[in-house]
Amino acid sequence: MKKYYLYSLLVLTLACKSEPKDVVGQTTLPQTKALQQESPIISERINGTATVLAEADGSALFELYDNTLIESTPEKNNQVQIMVYADLKPEEFDLTTMEKGRYLISAGDTIGRVLKTHEVSTGQGAHTFAMLFGSIAKDKIKPETVIENRLVQELKESNRTFNHWETFIKNFELSSDAFEYKNFQTYYNFENAIEDPSPGFRIVLLFDAKKMVGIIHSRPLMLDEFTTHQLDRGYQVSFFADFPKQEQRDFVRFINTWFEGVD
């Protein structure tokens, strides 16, 4: 199976919360509560207990507990592909399978349990980890943890000042300075690492003079009173209607050129 030496943003976030406990390899660990809702949302979280199925044959591979942090692909036929990171002991870097009955640990929390022995990929960064993949129903993800859902909800409040968006930026741990363009301030996250090990942007919030003027997005957004432009690489940018049309066109030219220079 594949070995990875670099973390995604999710792994880096989890790694900084606590060191792995000695219980990583146990199979008799009682279930503990997963990450608390008071934690930053960061990305999608499991709703209740979810049974994760193999995409190929539909067999149950593992289960994840409420509020577990995952990465996911866009929904298709009410199903989403997911990936979750589980801590391993350093000597388990060459592990090729996760055994049935093993509990999954992340940052000291029990986040799930293996239901069927199956192959996994492993990686190494701040510590050693396994990546588990599978498929779950769309409704097994808490809708309020899907960034597009929260974004559209916030936009309905019609408050475009940067101060209003600070909590949103903090909750999803958006990074700043996606690129340099005029006096824009940008805050962004990345797409899932399931479909692309080096994912591009998922959401980029665009502010000009501390006022939101638009959003770059990789997934569809149901937005009223916006002007949306198709960009290269499957992206779209949606501007508020009062953002000057010429400035919209100037930005579209800039960002498409910028994309050309990105691997």
C-alpha positions as CSV (number, residue, x, y, z in Angstrom):
1,M,0.0,0.0,0.0
2,K,1.0,3.6,-0.4
3,K,3.3,5.4,2.2
4,Y,3.0,9.1,2.7
5,Y,5.4,11.4,4.4
6,L,3.3,14.6,4.2
7,Y,0.1,15.4,6.1
8,S,-3.0,17.2,4.8
9,L,-4.3,20.1,6.8
10,L,-6.6,17.9,8.8
11,V,-3.7,15.7,10.0
12,L,-1.7,18.7,11.0
13,T,-4.6,20.1,13.0
14,L,-5.2,16.8,14.8
15,A,-1.5,16.3,15.5
16,C,-1.2,19.5,17.4
17,K,-4.0,18.7,19.8
18,S,-2.3,15.9,21.7
19,E,0.2,13.1,21.4
20,P,-1.0,9.6,20.6
21,K,-1.8,7.4,23.6
22,D,-0.3,3.9,24.2
23,V,-3.7,2.4,23.4
24,V,-3.4,2.9,19.6
25,G,-3.1,-0.8,18.8
26,Q,-5.7,-2.1,21.3
27,T,-8.8,-3.9,20.2
28,T,-10.7,-4.0,23.5
29,L,-10.7,-0.2,24.2
30,P,-14.2,1.0,25.3
31,Q,-15.8,3.6,23.2
32,T,-15.0,7.2,24.3
33,K,-16.6,10.4,23.0
34,A,-15.1,11.7,19.8
35,L,-14.0,15.3,19.4
36,Q,-16.3,17.8,21.1
37,Q,-18.6,20.0,19.1
38,E,-16.9,23.0,20.8
39,S,-13.8,22.2,18.8
40,P,-13.3,24.1,15.5
41,I,-15.5,22.6,12.8
42,I,-12.5,22.5,10.3
43,S,-14.2,20.1,7.9
44,E,-17.1,17.6,7.7
45,R,-18.0,15.6,10.9
46,I,-19.9,12.4,11.3
47,N,-23.5,12.5,12.4
48,G,-24.2,9.8,15.0
49,T,-22.5,6.5,14.3
50,A,-21.7,5.8,10.7
51,T,-21.0,2.4,9.1
52,V,-18.4,3.0,6.3
53,L,-18.7,0.7,3.3
54,A,-16.3,-0.4,0.7
55,E,-17.0,1.3,-2.6
56,A,-16.4,-1.9,-4.6
57,D,-18.6,-4.5,-2.9
58,G,-20.6,-2.6,-0.3
59,S,-19.2,-4.6,2.6
60,A,-18.9,-2.8,6.0
61,L,-15.2,-1.9,6.5
62,F,-15.3,0.2,9.7
63,E,-17.5,2.4,11.8
64,L,-17.0,6.0,12.9
65,Y,-18.4,7.7,16.0
66,D,-20.3,10.9,16.4
67,N,-18.5,14.1,15.5
68,T,-15.4,12.4,14.0
69,L,-13.5,14.7,11.6
70,I,-13.3,13.4,8.0
71,E,-12.6,14.6,4.5
72,S,-15.3,13.9,1.9
73,T,-16.0,14.2,-1.8
74,P,-19.0,15.9,-3.3
75,E,-22.3,14.0,-2.9
76,K,-23.3,11.6,-5.7
77,N,-26.5,9.6,-5.5
78,N,-26.8,10.5,-1.8
79,Q,-23.4,8.9,-1.1
80,V,-20.1,10.5,-0.4
81,Q,-16.6,9.1,-0.4
82,I,-14.7,9.8,2.8
83,M,-11.2,9.5,4.3
84,V,-10.3,9.5,8.0
85,Y,-6.9,9.5,9.7
86,A,-6.1,7.2,12.5
87,D,-3.0,7.3,14.7
88,L,-0.4,4.4,14.5
89,K,2.6,3.6,16.6
90,P,5.9,4.6,14.9
91,E,6.8,1.0,14.3
92,E,3.6,0.5,12.4
93,F,4.6,2.6,9.5
94,D,4.9,-0.5,7.3
95,L,1.4,-1.7,8.3
96,T,-0.6,-2.9,5.3
97,T,-3.9,-3.9,6.9
98,M,-6.1,-2.8,9.7
99,E,-7.4,-5.9,11.6
100,K,-11.0,-6.5,12.5
101,G,-11.9,-5.3,16.0
102,R,-9.2,-2.7,16.2
103,Y,-10.3,0.7,17.6
104,L,-9.4,3.8,15.7
105,I,-7.6,6.5,17.7
106,S,-7.0,10.1,16.7
107,A,-5.4,12.7,19.0
108,G,-6.2,10.5,22.0
109,D,-9.9,10.1,21.2
110,T,-11.6,6.8,20.1
111,I,-13.2,7.7,16.8
112,G,-14.2,4.3,15.5
113,R,-13.6,0.6,15.1
114,V,-12.6,-1.7,12.3
115,L,-15.4,-4.1,11.2
116,K,-13.5,-6.0,8.5
117,T,-9.8,-6.6,8.0
118,H,-8.8,-4.5,5.0
119,E,-5.8,-2.8,3.4
120,V,-4.9,0.8,4.3
121,S,-2.3,3.4,3.3
122,T,0.0,4.8,5.9
123,G,2.0,8.0,6.3
124,Q,4.4,9.8,8.5
125,G,4.8,13.4,9.5
126,A,4.6,14.7,13.1
127,H,3.6,11.2,13.9
128,T,2.6,8.0,12.1
129,F,-0.9,7.5,10.7
130,A,-3.2,5.3,8.6
131,M,-5.7,6.6,6.0
132,L,-9.0,4.7,5.8
133,F,-11.3,5.2,2.9
134,G,-14.9,4.2,2.2
135,S,-18.4,5.4,1.4
136,I,-21.2,6.6,3.6
137,A,-24.7,8.1,3.1
138,K,-24.9,11.8,2.8
139,D,-27.1,12.2,5.8
140,K,-24.3,10.6,8.0
141,I,-22.5,14.0,7.8
142,K,-23.7,16.8,10.0
143,P,-25.0,19.4,7.5
144,E,-23.8,22.3,9.6
145,T,-20.2,21.1,9.2
146,V,-20.3,21.3,5.4
147,I,-18.6,24.6,4.6
148,E,-20.8,25.4,1.6
149,N,-24.0,25.0,3.8
150,R,-22.6,27.3,6.4
151,L,-21.4,29.8,3.8
152,V,-24.7,30.1,2.1
153,Q,-26.4,30.5,5.5
154,E,-24.0,33.3,6.5
155,L,-24.5,35.1,3.2
156,K,-28.3,35.2,3.8
157,E,-27.6,37.5,6.8
158,S,-26.3,40.1,4.2
159,N,-23.5,41.2,6.4
160,R,-20.3,41.5,4.4
161,T,-18.0,43.2,6.8
162,F,-14.8,41.3,7.8
163,N,-15.7,41.4,11.5
164,H,-18.9,39.4,10.8
165,W,-16.9,36.7,9.0
166,E,-14.1,36.3,11.6
167,T,-16.0,33.6,13.5
168,F,-16.6,31.7,10.3
169,I,-13.0,31.9,9.3
170,K,-11.9,30.7,12.8
171,N,-14.4,27.8,12.9
172,F,-13.3,26.4,9.6
173,E,-9.6,27.3,10.3
174,L,-9.3,29.1,6.9
175,S,-5.8,30.1,6.0
176,S,-5.0,33.6,4.7
177,D,-3.2,35.0,1.7
178,A,-4.2,32.5,-1.1
179,F,-2.6,34.8,-3.6
180,E,-1.7,38.5,-4.1
181,Y,-4.1,40.6,-6.1
182,K,-4.4,44.4,-5.6
183,N,-5.6,45.1,-2.1
184,F,-7.6,41.9,-1.7
185,Q,-7.6,39.9,1.5
186,T,-8.2,36.2,0.9
187,Y,-9.1,33.3,3.2
188,Y,-9.3,29.8,2.0
189,N,-9.3,26.0,2.6
190,F,-8.5,23.1,0.4
191,E,-10.5,20.4,-1.4
192,N,-10.5,16.8,-0.3
193,A,-7.3,14.7,-0.6
194,I,-9.3,11.7,-1.7
195,E,-9.6,12.7,-5.3
196,D,-6.3,14.6,-5.5
197,P,-3.3,14.1,-3.1
198,S,-2.4,17.7,-3.7
199,P,-5.8,19.3,-3.7
200,G,-6.5,22.9,-4.8
201,F,-8.9,25.4,-3.3
202,R,-12.3,24.5,-2.1
203,I,-13.4,28.0,-0.9
204,V,-11.7,31.3,-1.2
205,L,-13.3,34.3,0.5
206,L,-12.5,37.6,-1.3
207,F,-12.4,40.8,0.7
208,D,-11.6,44.3,-0.6
209,A,-11.2,47.0,2.0
210,K,-12.5,44.7,4.7
211,K,-15.7,44.0,2.7
212,M,-16.6,40.7,1.1
213,V,-16.8,41.1,-2.7
214,G,-16.8,37.5,-3.9
215,I,-16.1,33.8,-3.5
216,I,-14.0,31.3,-5.5
217,H,-15.6,27.9,-5.1
218,S,-14.9,24.4,-6.5
219,R,-18.4,23.1,-5.6
220,P,-21.7,24.5,-6.7
221,L,-23.2,27.2,-4.5
222,M,-26.9,28.2,-4.5
223,L,-26.5,32.0,-4.5
224,D,-29.0,34.7,-5.3
225,E,-28.1,38.1,-6.5
226,F,-24.6,37.1,-7.5
227,T,-22.8,37.1,-10.8
228,T,-20.9,33.8,-11.4
229,H,-18.1,33.3,-13.8
230,Q,-16.7,29.9,-14.9
231,L,-13.0,29.7,-14.3
232,D,-10.3,27.3,-15.5
233,R,-9.7,24.0,-13.7
234,G,-13.4,23.6,-12.9
235,Y,-13.6,26.6,-10.5
236,Q,-16.2,29.3,-10.4
237,V,-16.0,32.8,-8.9
238,S,-19.2,34.5,-7.7
239,F,-19.3,38.2,-7.1
240,F,-21.8,40.4,-5.3
241,A,-23.9,42.3,-7.8
242,D,-22.5,45.6,-6.7
243,F,-18.9,44.7,-7.5
244,P,-18.1,46.6,-10.7
245,K,-18.3,44.4,-13.8
246,Q,-15.0,45.6,-15.2
247,E,-13.3,44.6,-11.9
248,Q,-14.9,41.2,-12.1
249,R,-13.5,40.7,-15.6
250,D,-10.1,41.9,-14.5
251,F,-10.1,39.4,-11.6
252,V,-11.2,36.5,-13.8
253,R,-8.3,37.2,-16.2
254,F,-5.9,37.4,-13.3
255,I,-6.9,34.2,-11.5
256,N,-7.0,32.1,-14.7
257,T,-3.4,33.2,-15.4
258,W,-2.5,32.5,-11.8
259,F,-4.0,29.0,-12.1
260,E,-1.7,28.3,-15.1
261,G,1.3,28.8,-12.9
262,V,0.2,26.4,-10.2
263,D,1.1,22.7,-10.4
